[in-house]
XYZ file of C-alpha atoms in Angstrom:
655
model
C 37.493 -56.814 -4.580
C 38.138 -60.512 -4.110
C 41.773 -61.556 -4.411
C 41.738 -64.549 -6.776
C 45.467 -65.252 -6.677
C 46.320 -68.899 -6.037
C 49.954 -69.715 -5.325
C 49.547 -73.287 -6.532
C 48.025 -72.121 -9.810
C 50.796 -69.580 -10.301
C 53.438 -72.198 -9.454
C 52.360 -74.216 -12.477
C 53.781 -71.407 -14.616
C 57.263 -72.027 -13.204
C 59.770 -69.412 -14.294
C 57.873 -68.682 -17.526
C 57.162 -64.949 -17.276
C 54.714 -64.996 -20.200
C 52.784 -67.861 -18.614
C 52.572 -65.850 -15.388
C 51.404 -62.873 -17.428
C 48.614 -64.989 -18.932
C 47.652 -66.324 -15.503
C 47.317 -62.969 -13.742
C 45.705 -61.324 -16.789
C 42.923 -63.884 -16.681
C 42.364 -63.160 -13.003
C 41.846 -59.513 -13.902
C 39.618 -60.382 -16.839
C 37.309 -62.457 -14.646
C 36.048 -59.361 -12.834
C 33.535 -57.191 -14.700
C 34.208 -54.471 -12.103
C 37.722 -54.178 -13.556
C 37.331 -54.671 -17.297
C 34.472 -55.246 -19.719
C 34.614 -57.001 -23.096
C 38.163 -56.467 -24.268
C 38.902 -53.484 -22.052
C 42.146 -52.927 -20.177
C 45.591 -54.207 -21.093
C 48.525 -55.938 -19.428
C 52.172 -56.522 -20.235
C 55.397 -58.142 -19.091
C 58.998 -57.317 -19.951
C 60.880 -60.484 -20.810
C 63.279 -62.069 -23.276
C 62.452 -63.388 -26.756
C 64.860 -65.635 -28.653
C 64.555 -65.342 -32.413
C 65.117 -68.032 -35.054
C 68.855 -67.236 -35.107
C 69.201 -67.862 -31.386
C 69.568 -64.177 -30.581
C 67.861 -63.028 -27.379
C 65.990 -59.710 -27.380
C 64.499 -57.642 -24.561
C 60.820 -57.335 -25.429
C 57.544 -56.085 -24.088
C 54.882 -58.762 -24.315
C 51.775 -56.591 -24.451
C 48.146 -57.537 -24.905
C 47.177 -57.585 -28.554
C 44.207 -55.795 -30.045
C 41.063 -57.906 -30.190
C 41.916 -60.150 -27.250
C 39.917 -60.323 -24.018
C 41.794 -60.568 -20.734
C 39.308 -63.115 -19.405
C 40.315 -65.679 -22.025
C 43.688 -64.469 -23.270
C 46.396 -66.970 -24.184
C 50.111 -66.606 -24.772
C 49.400 -65.968 -28.452
C 47.351 -62.929 -27.467
C 50.477 -61.035 -26.406
C 52.600 -59.273 -29.017
C 56.389 -59.381 -28.449
C 57.684 -55.885 -29.311
C 61.340 -54.813 -29.081
C 61.638 -52.790 -25.899
C 64.329 -50.455 -27.201
C 62.174 -49.615 -30.264
C 59.258 -48.615 -28.047
C 61.525 -46.459 -25.904
C 62.888 -44.795 -29.034
C 59.343 -44.055 -30.165
C 58.615 -42.447 -26.790
C 61.288 -39.860 -27.520
C 59.511 -38.543 -30.620
C 57.903 -35.127 -30.171
C 54.966 -36.112 -32.347
C 53.779 -39.385 -33.804
C 50.574 -39.948 -35.697
C 48.373 -42.870 -34.727
C 48.931 -44.572 -38.060
C 52.721 -44.167 -37.811
C 52.684 -45.441 -34.231
C 50.800 -48.586 -35.203
C 53.111 -49.233 -38.162
C 56.227 -48.648 -36.073
C 55.017 -50.958 -33.313
C 54.200 -53.709 -35.788
C 57.589 -53.256 -37.441
C 59.234 -53.741 -34.036
C 57.413 -57.027 -33.408
C 59.513 -60.183 -33.374
C 56.583 -62.448 -34.254
C 54.802 -61.279 -37.422
C 51.866 -63.585 -36.695
C 51.148 -61.923 -33.342
C 48.208 -59.507 -32.980
C 48.618 -55.757 -33.285
C 50.077 -54.416 -30.008
C 47.921 -52.343 -27.668
C 47.910 -48.608 -28.331
C 49.323 -48.252 -24.810
C 52.456 -50.286 -25.623
C 54.755 -47.239 -25.473
C 53.342 -46.261 -22.084
C 53.855 -49.799 -20.762
C 57.451 -49.687 -22.007
C 58.104 -46.424 -20.149
C 57.048 -47.871 -16.799
C 60.257 -49.350 -15.315
C 58.636 -52.439 -13.816
C 58.410 -55.944 -15.214
C 54.651 -56.436 -14.809
C 52.121 -53.714 -15.686
C 48.336 -54.025 -15.220
C 45.811 -51.506 -16.575
C 42.070 -51.689 -15.907
C 39.005 -49.481 -16.223
C 37.872 -50.245 -12.687
C 34.365 -48.868 -12.135
C 35.007 -47.578 -8.624
C 38.132 -45.629 -9.582
C 36.493 -44.091 -12.645
C 33.412 -43.148 -10.630
C 35.533 -41.279 -8.086
C 37.294 -39.392 -10.863
C 33.925 -38.551 -12.508
C 32.657 -36.578 -9.514
C 33.118 -32.948 -8.462
C 36.628 -32.571 -7.012
C 37.391 -36.030 -8.383
C 41.139 -35.439 -8.550
C 41.197 -34.273 -4.933
C 39.281 -37.404 -3.897
C 41.791 -39.609 -5.699
C 44.802 -37.824 -4.175
C 43.307 -38.015 -0.717
C 42.615 -41.728 -1.125
C 45.985 -42.857 -2.496
C 48.480 -40.203 -1.417
C 51.943 -40.157 -2.941
C 51.896 -43.860 -3.871
C 49.916 -43.031 -7.003
C 50.721 -40.814 -9.972
C 47.628 -38.812 -10.996
C 47.409 -38.152 -14.733
C 44.869 -35.621 -16.053
C 42.733 -36.929 -18.903
C 44.354 -36.963 -22.323
C 43.699 -39.119 -25.361
C 44.989 -42.696 -25.090
C 47.979 -43.801 -27.146
C 51.068 -41.753 -27.925
C 49.692 -38.544 -26.395
C 49.097 -40.300 -23.083
C 52.568 -41.857 -23.139
C 54.142 -38.426 -23.684
C 52.085 -36.945 -20.855
C 53.239 -39.626 -18.436
C 56.840 -39.163 -19.586
C 56.513 -35.453 -18.883
C 55.001 -35.993 -15.424
C 57.640 -38.538 -14.412
C 60.735 -36.754 -15.678
C 63.260 -37.054 -12.877
C 60.796 -38.881 -10.597
C 61.779 -41.708 -8.255
C 59.668 -44.572 -9.656
C 60.459 -46.736 -6.637
C 58.032 -44.600 -4.633
C 55.146 -45.302 -7.024
C 52.931 -48.367 -6.968
C 50.497 -47.284 -9.650
C 48.814 -44.398 -11.408
C 45.287 -43.176 -12.036
C 44.307 -41.846 -15.435
C 41.489 -39.428 -14.676
C 38.159 -40.403 -16.283
C 39.870 -43.431 -17.815
C 41.293 -46.064 -15.480
C 44.074 -47.227 -13.191
C 47.533 -48.841 -13.501
C 49.392 -51.012 -11.041
C 52.933 -52.295 -11.546
C 55.652 -54.318 -9.870
C 58.522 -56.626 -10.740
C 56.467 -59.549 -9.453
C 53.205 -60.696 -11.088
C 51.495 -61.404 -7.772
C 52.467 -58.069 -6.291
C 51.235 -56.097 -9.304
C 47.940 -58.005 -9.351
C 47.364 -57.636 -5.613
C 48.174 -53.944 -5.766
C 45.395 -53.588 -8.343
C 42.960 -55.459 -6.110
C 43.960 -53.341 -3.104
C 43.664 -50.017 -4.967
C 40.243 -50.851 -6.375
C 39.031 -52.138 -3.007
C 40.036 -48.812 -1.473
C 38.013 -46.982 -4.112
C 35.015 -49.236 -3.496
C 35.232 -48.557 0.224
C 35.335 -44.824 -0.499
C 32.146 -45.112 -2.534
C 30.357 -46.883 0.274
C 27.595 -49.433 -0.006
C 25.281 -48.863 -2.948
C 21.635 -48.812 -1.773
C 19.742 -51.890 -2.923
C 16.849 -51.129 -5.284
C 13.380 -52.070 -4.144
C 12.674 -55.687 -5.069
C 10.134 -56.344 -7.801
C 7.947 -59.398 -7.552
C 7.787 -60.054 -11.288
C 10.082 -57.401 -12.647
C 8.858 -54.706 -15.025
C 7.967 -55.291 -18.645
C 6.895 -53.124 -21.549
C 4.171 -54.274 -23.924
C 5.825 -56.334 -26.689
C 4.128 -54.198 -29.334
C 5.671 -51.050 -27.840
C 9.114 -52.669 -27.813
C 8.671 -53.826 -31.422
C 7.703 -50.276 -32.414
C 10.802 -48.838 -30.759
C 12.994 -51.475 -32.373
C 11.515 -50.668 -35.794
C 12.328 -46.977 -35.436
C 15.892 -47.619 -34.256
C 16.434 -50.041 -37.160
C 15.078 -47.425 -39.573
C 17.599 -44.818 -38.467
C 20.428 -47.371 -38.315
C 19.592 -48.544 -41.829
C 19.733 -52.197 -40.812
C 17.863 -54.683 -38.653
C 18.614 -54.251 -34.960
C 17.826 -56.503 -32.021
C 16.391 -54.900 -28.893
C 16.634 -56.232 -25.339
C 14.598 -54.637 -22.570
C 15.885 -54.724 -18.980
C 13.273 -54.187 -16.294
C 15.238 -55.672 -13.414
C 15.223 -53.783 -10.083
C 18.442 -51.849 -10.789
C 17.350 -50.706 -14.251
C 13.824 -49.981 -13.080
C 15.117 -47.883 -10.170
C 17.432 -45.929 -12.479
C 14.621 -45.277 -14.972
C 12.437 -44.031 -12.116
C 14.989 -41.428 -11.003
C 13.302 -38.034 -11.379
C 16.536 -36.655 -12.908
C 17.165 -39.588 -15.233
C 16.795 -37.505 -18.410
C 19.666 -35.324 -17.183
C 22.058 -37.711 -15.487
C 21.788 -40.409 -18.169
C 22.805 -37.982 -20.912
C 25.947 -36.464 -19.428
C 28.283 -38.997 -20.959
C 29.616 -42.579 -20.707
C 31.457 -44.268 -17.853
C 34.726 -44.256 -19.814
C 35.549 -42.867 -23.272
C 36.347 -46.425 -24.418
C 32.665 -47.363 -24.148
C 31.562 -44.818 -26.738
C 32.239 -47.126 -29.683
C 29.745 -49.573 -28.167
C 27.133 -47.261 -26.667
C 27.519 -43.872 -28.358
C 27.935 -40.888 -26.075
C 24.411 -40.812 -24.628
C 21.317 -43.004 -24.644
C 17.967 -42.429 -26.259
C 15.331 -41.192 -23.825
C 12.021 -42.804 -24.792
C 9.605 -39.959 -24.179
C 6.378 -39.893 -26.152
C 6.073 -41.723 -29.451
C 9.119 -43.875 -30.336
C 9.357 -42.433 -33.858
C 9.649 -38.845 -32.660
C 12.018 -39.811 -29.836
C 14.360 -41.660 -32.198
C 14.235 -38.868 -34.789
C 15.085 -36.365 -32.059
C 18.052 -38.494 -30.987
C 19.261 -38.682 -34.604
C 19.038 -34.894 -35.025
C 20.992 -34.329 -31.820
C 23.635 -36.838 -32.908
C 23.959 -35.021 -36.241
C 24.433 -31.726 -34.389
C 27.023 -33.341 -32.072
C 28.930 -34.567 -35.111
C 28.819 -31.234 -36.935
C 29.938 -29.378 -33.817
C 33.005 -31.562 -33.322
C 34.124 -32.725 -36.783
C 37.102 -31.134 -38.466
C 35.418 -31.514 -41.846
C 37.333 -34.629 -42.893
C 35.279 -37.238 -41.037
C 32.307 -39.291 -42.195
C 29.412 -39.521 -39.773
C 28.505 -42.906 -38.345
C 24.887 -43.998 -38.252
C 22.776 -41.805 -36.000
C 20.868 -44.578 -34.217
C 21.146 -45.067 -30.444
C 22.736 -48.145 -28.924
C 20.836 -48.009 -25.671
C 17.790 -46.295 -24.288
C 16.265 -45.254 -21.006
C 12.527 -45.847 -20.867
C 11.462 -43.556 -18.014
C 9.583 -45.340 -15.198
C 10.234 -48.726 -16.863
C 13.887 -49.673 -17.483
C 16.587 -49.698 -20.140
C 16.914 -51.155 -23.631
C 20.067 -52.307 -25.450
C 20.327 -52.420 -29.250
C 22.680 -54.258 -31.601
C 22.832 -56.167 -34.858
C 24.078 -59.336 -33.143
C 23.063 -60.996 -29.893
C 26.682 -60.769 -28.683
C 26.672 -57.053 -29.418
C 23.433 -56.594 -27.464
C 24.910 -58.525 -24.530
C 28.018 -56.329 -24.524
C 25.926 -53.158 -24.579
C 23.689 -54.552 -21.826
C 26.709 -55.244 -19.619
C 28.146 -51.777 -20.188
C 24.771 -50.185 -19.468
C 24.419 -52.109 -16.201
C 27.822 -50.860 -15.035
C 27.154 -47.339 -16.308
C 23.862 -46.836 -14.486
C 25.406 -48.218 -11.306
C 28.342 -45.837 -11.642
C 26.069 -42.861 -12.290
C 24.034 -43.714 -9.201
C 27.212 -43.966 -7.106
C 28.536 -40.653 -8.395
C 25.238 -38.927 -7.704
C 25.575 -39.931 -4.040
C 28.987 -38.213 -3.982
C 27.857 -34.895 -5.378
C 27.015 -35.566 -9.024
C 27.941 -37.463 -12.179
C 30.580 -35.497 -14.142
C 31.477 -37.171 -17.424
C 34.057 -35.850 -19.861
C 33.034 -33.037 -22.223
C 31.415 -34.064 -25.501
C 34.485 -33.029 -27.505
C 36.699 -35.505 -25.637
C 34.195 -38.316 -26.129
C 33.896 -37.435 -29.817
C 37.671 -37.616 -30.208
C 37.618 -41.237 -29.040
C 34.462 -42.182 -30.957
C 36.010 -40.972 -34.210
C 39.608 -41.885 -33.327
C 41.072 -43.728 -36.273
C 42.383 -46.544 -34.070
C 38.965 -47.158 -32.501
C 37.319 -47.042 -35.893
C 39.834 -49.623 -37.081
C 38.487 -51.993 -34.406
C 34.994 -51.607 -35.810
C 36.325 -52.185 -39.295
C 37.666 -55.570 -38.198
C 34.212 -56.754 -37.149
C 33.083 -59.791 -39.137
C 31.002 -59.122 -42.227
C 27.277 -59.135 -41.680
C 25.339 -62.320 -42.361
C 22.352 -62.267 -44.757
C 19.719 -62.348 -41.995
C 21.714 -60.548 -39.305
C 19.597 -58.677 -36.804
C 16.386 -60.356 -37.995
C 13.987 -62.023 -35.546
C 12.307 -65.299 -36.554
C 9.736 -67.755 -35.227
C 9.559 -71.334 -36.520
C 6.645 -73.564 -35.552
C 7.095 -77.313 -35.303
C 10.866 -77.025 -35.189
C 12.041 -79.664 -32.720
C 12.869 -82.051 -35.557
C 12.766 -82.581 -39.302
C 12.216 -79.703 -41.708
C 11.428 -77.224 -38.916
C 14.666 -78.066 -37.121
C 16.655 -77.589 -40.334
C 14.917 -74.257 -40.954
C 15.705 -72.983 -37.451
C 19.377 -73.926 -37.755
C 19.693 -72.440 -41.255
C 18.077 -69.167 -40.191
C 20.350 -68.925 -37.145
C 23.463 -69.637 -39.207
C 22.461 -66.779 -41.503
C 22.334 -64.426 -38.531
C 18.719 -64.522 -37.331
C 17.627 -64.867 -33.720
C 15.173 -67.755 -33.761
C 12.382 -68.839 -31.431
C 11.206 -72.400 -32.087
C 7.747 -73.532 -30.993
C 6.967 -77.220 -30.638
C 4.797 -79.365 -28.391
C 7.733 -81.749 -27.927
C 9.537 -80.844 -24.645
C 12.817 -81.658 -26.397
C 12.536 -78.298 -28.168
C 14.073 -76.620 -25.108
C 17.265 -78.695 -25.244
C 17.759 -80.061 -28.755
C 19.537 -76.991 -30.179
C 23.173 -76.182 -29.434
C 23.184 -72.765 -31.112
C 22.803 -69.792 -28.735
C 20.787 -67.951 -31.380
C 17.949 -70.484 -31.065
C 15.501 -70.480 -28.171
C 13.036 -73.346 -27.824
C 9.559 -72.976 -26.316
C 7.055 -75.754 -25.628
C 3.843 -74.760 -27.405
C 0.880 -76.532 -28.973
C -0.176 -74.545 -32.055
C -3.758 -75.763 -31.721
C -4.089 -73.712 -28.527
C -4.547 -70.102 -29.593
C -3.764 -68.658 -26.154
C -0.523 -70.611 -25.902
C 0.570 -69.417 -29.335
C -0.236 -65.843 -28.359
C 1.850 -66.076 -25.189
C 4.781 -67.745 -26.967
C 4.996 -65.195 -29.768
C 4.586 -62.276 -27.374
C 7.415 -63.718 -25.270
C 9.594 -64.120 -28.353
C 9.125 -60.456 -29.241
C 9.842 -59.440 -25.660
C 13.107 -61.425 -25.853
C 14.437 -60.252 -29.242
C 12.609 -56.966 -29.760
C 10.487 -57.862 -32.755
C 9.404 -60.353 -35.394
C 10.499 -60.295 -39.026
C 10.207 -63.903 -40.187
C 7.518 -66.459 -39.478
C 8.002 -70.016 -40.747
C 4.760 -71.966 -40.373
C 5.906 -75.568 -40.378
C 4.026 -77.368 -37.576
C 2.038 -80.227 -39.040
C 1.289 -83.933 -39.102
C 0.880 -86.514 -41.833
C -2.457 -88.204 -41.183
C -3.012 -91.933 -41.290
C -4.011 -93.224 -44.710
C -7.809 -93.309 -45.006
C -10.193 -93.097 -47.933
C -12.674 -90.248 -47.526
C -15.580 -92.673 -47.258
C -13.882 -94.353 -44.327
C -12.407 -91.240 -42.703
C -12.629 -91.225 -38.869
C -14.032 -87.890 -37.683
C -11.232 -87.388 -35.176
C -8.540 -87.967 -37.831
C -10.104 -85.383 -40.135
C -10.465 -82.834 -37.353
C -6.968 -83.436 -35.977
C -5.426 -82.731 -39.386
C -7.421 -79.525 -39.791
C -6.624 -78.396 -36.231
C -2.855 -78.839 -36.548
C -2.101 -78.346 -40.248
C -4.512 -75.476 -40.884
C -5.868 -73.863 -37.713
C -2.484 -74.119 -35.994
C -0.905 -72.112 -38.815
C -3.711 -69.567 -38.652
C -3.111 -69.097 -34.917
C 0.595 -68.433 -35.478
C 0.025 -66.043 -38.367
C -2.801 -64.155 -36.696
C -0.738 -63.469 -33.578
C 2.317 -62.522 -35.654
C 0.656 -60.020 -37.986
C 0.832 -56.963 -35.665
C 4.553 -57.595 -35.137
C 5.296 -58.406 -38.769
C 3.813 -55.050 -39.745
C 6.545 -53.498 -37.579
C 9.248 -55.879 -38.821
C 12.344 -55.382 -40.923
C 11.743 -56.735 -44.455
C 9.016 -58.986 -42.982
C 8.258 -62.368 -44.505
C 5.996 -65.345 -43.875
C 7.019 -68.721 -45.270
C 4.418 -71.472 -45.315
C 5.550 -75.091 -45.500
C 2.999 -76.671 -47.826
C 3.174 -80.013 -49.585
C 3.358 -81.693 -52.981
C -0.097 -83.005 -52.114
C -1.566 -79.573 -52.820
C -0.954 -79.597 -56.603
C -0.787 -83.405 -56.799
C -2.916 -85.134 -54.162
C -3.071 -88.888 -53.784
C -5.800 -91.298 -52.696
C -5.954 -92.107 -48.996
C -4.452 -88.768 -47.937
C -7.589 -86.671 -47.915
C -7.289 -85.261 -44.417
C -3.693 -84.178 -44.996
C -4.160 -82.986 -48.592
C -7.263 -80.915 -47.843
C -5.666 -79.262 -44.802
C -2.513 -78.411 -46.783
C -4.631 -77.099 -49.653
C -6.492 -74.882 -47.196
C -3.147 -73.750 -45.798
C -1.956 -72.806 -49.269
C -5.153 -70.869 -49.870
C -4.626 -69.128 -46.533
C -1.155 -68.123 -47.732
C -2.612 -66.645 -50.922
C -5.147 -64.626 -48.944
C -2.409 -63.419 -46.591
C -0.288 -62.336 -49.555
C -3.187 -60.151 -50.687
C -3.999 -58.802 -47.232
C -0.452 -58.044 -46.046
C 1.181 -56.739 -49.222
C 0.215 -53.183 -48.338
C 2.219 -53.531 -45.135
C 5.262 -54.820 -47.005
C 4.876 -58.346 -45.619
C 5.756 -61.053 -48.157
C 3.980 -64.406 -47.969
C 5.324 -67.334 -49.963
C 4.864 -71.098 -49.873
C 7.307 -73.952 -50.373
C 5.968 -77.375 -51.365
C 8.403 -80.132 -50.318
C 8.090 -83.759 -51.338
C 9.853 -86.980 -50.412
C 12.081 -85.439 -47.761
C 13.423 -88.678 -46.366
C 15.655 -87.415 -43.523
C 12.680 -86.765 -41.236
C 11.373 -88.890 -38.387
C 8.427 -90.413 -40.280
C 10.757 -91.991 -42.854
C 12.283 -94.853 -40.879
C 14.415 -97.446 -42.623
C 11.482 -99.872 -42.418
C 9.067 -97.425 -44.048
C 11.580 -96.603 -46.776
C 12.193 -100.284 -47.507
C 8.457 -100.959 -47.647
C 7.780 -98.047 -50.033
C 10.720 -98.916 -52.250
C 9.572 -102.551 -52.498
C 6.085 -101.385 -53.415
C 7.507 -99.694 -56.517
C 9.991 -102.452 -57.234
C 12.974 -100.185 -56.484
C 16.010 -100.263 -54.270
C 15.941 -97.858 -51.338
C 18.688 -95.788 -52.985
C 16.697 -95.512 -56.223
C 13.518 -94.671 -54.328
C 15.265 -91.829 -52.497
C 16.061 -90.243 -55.885
C 12.874 -91.101 -57.755
C 12.338 -87.642 -59.193
C 13.124 -85.956 -62.498
C 16.522 -84.698 -61.365
C 17.440 -87.952 -59.607
C 18.423 -85.901 -56.556
C 17.737 -86.846 -52.954
C 15.772 -84.001 -51.342
C 16.775 -83.222 -47.744
C 15.514 -81.026 -44.940
C 18.452 -78.731 -45.596
C 17.290 -78.233 -49.183
C 13.920 -77.060 -47.915
C 15.601 -74.873 -45.285
C 17.739 -73.218 -47.957
C 14.597 -72.279 -49.879
C 12.999 -70.956 -46.689
C 16.018 -68.726 -46.045
C 15.905 -67.492 -49.635
C 12.205 -66.648 -49.287
C 12.904 -64.841 -46.012
C 15.854 -62.933 -47.470
C 16.712 -60.469 -50.195
C 16.374 -62.992 -53.040
C 12.576 -62.870 -52.696
C 12.467 -59.138 -51.916
C 10.034 -58.516 -54.768
C 8.091 -61.782 -54.584
C 4.894 -62.571 -52.722
C 2.173 -65.154 -53.241
C 4.601 -67.597 -54.856
C 4.436 -71.387 -54.541
C 7.764 -73.130 -55.133
C 8.256 -76.904 -55.156
C 11.349 -78.464 -53.577
C 10.928 -82.003 -54.843
C 13.570 -82.701 -57.477
C 10.867 -82.420 -60.122
C 7.607 -84.379 -60.167
C 5.892 -85.345 -63.426
C 2.412 -84.771 -62.001
C 3.317 -81.178 -61.182
C 5.619 -80.207 -64.040
């Protein structure tokens, strides 16, 4: 472990103990080998002066929902120290009562809920306490004779605590083990199958003890063999990944994203001849179960049968361990091992998938390390179940933000670097979709500032390029549920009798054939999608063409007819196909101030009047079109296909 302590950085905290606590906590949070995504907790015993000027001895302990990597002073809850010590003397205390009592003992009602380990932190008679789930320490404890390995490594400096449930039960166990003990001889403690504590009266000393202890454990594990390098990595066919994602979403009852990992480490793990056994013994720590479930899916045979088998086994696991008062969670896996290929992470949000991916990477590394030391020995299923269905862990899940309308859905938007396509991509992403935007403009790779949007340079007139781009999109997100065909051009004004051949062909190639390329490549994936939908961006020129716009009007009319045919052909697969006909959308690149002024003058209007020259006297924007696209892609149009809806403020020639 690298010691990140910087005396100059710490000196900036002065004598502020809470500031020092923030500083050293962030050092811990920076290392994924110590804590992952909100794991671990830290505390400091200090003084808190209330509004009446009365000073209180408090425990500033990490609050629920905060991540050590980014924690601030407001992420620590100030809890009366004497109240926590009083709670530790109870013989029994339910989780709900413990949480209420700890909140009642807080001196800042706006602070977050204190860690469930607050009582344990209070019992440790040192000012600074650090607790991590260090991979190396947990691996050693998850091997045969793990406790003996830990004792041999650390000797009498470390208290060894057999595994018990976190919270009040753990605090009571530590109190029992330390009754009459000389704490001055202890520098930390190991919670078997759970993690490690270090403590000291000085922030630097406590932090550096943690680094030293974990480094010792890493040295005991030895160097992990490097997996064989792969020239191009390993991939699964996008259609196979989309099929797996569909089946997982089906069992979960909601759209799930899927991210395949075929990097050397994952590929090597998936190629282990015992992977079906070692991967299903249990998680790295019980805390991970709320993210990953107890075991992964093993993708053997057809995805549908593999996922159904996983769901049946999860049901049996629940029935074997429930006390009859619990409600089963969804039975879908959160990660999978694809033998000989790699691993897959699932989640309804990209952040959730990233968290699962990180945990999986650490888990498979830990399993491999433990196997070198005699075998991976995870906790029994009953202990994992107790944490998975622990009311305090379930409360964390209950605090997750409400799902967005298109959460977990995968979308592709063509022609999205600017204008209507750009607005559609942003609107879809803000409603929860993961969006791939195709555009021949290189700016598509940099114009978006939303992480849910991925830009790809692609010319829709090139069928092979469209195929590669859509396949890559599916490989990235796991599937395709929404296709917005928007790529198009407005041709130069020419009467048909004077139409240049190249202008006619260019309009057909981009406005019509380009859409066909995108749809044709998307159909196999849409058939596997979650509530799949195609939205075609048409034009007012379809129902109300004008002279001089033949190339554009005919191509858009053909596009609309293509949409009607698709609605007929894909309805049996549950794919909805609808068309939106915008008109006079003036916040796009073609409508410069000069063009607007010229058009307005032609009709004897002011620019402002021209912008609203429709029946409703409303200016139509790209966002208005995007809102309709999202509606067509979402539940509002669940029972609608083959529809053509104008977004034009009302046009006399159409109405």
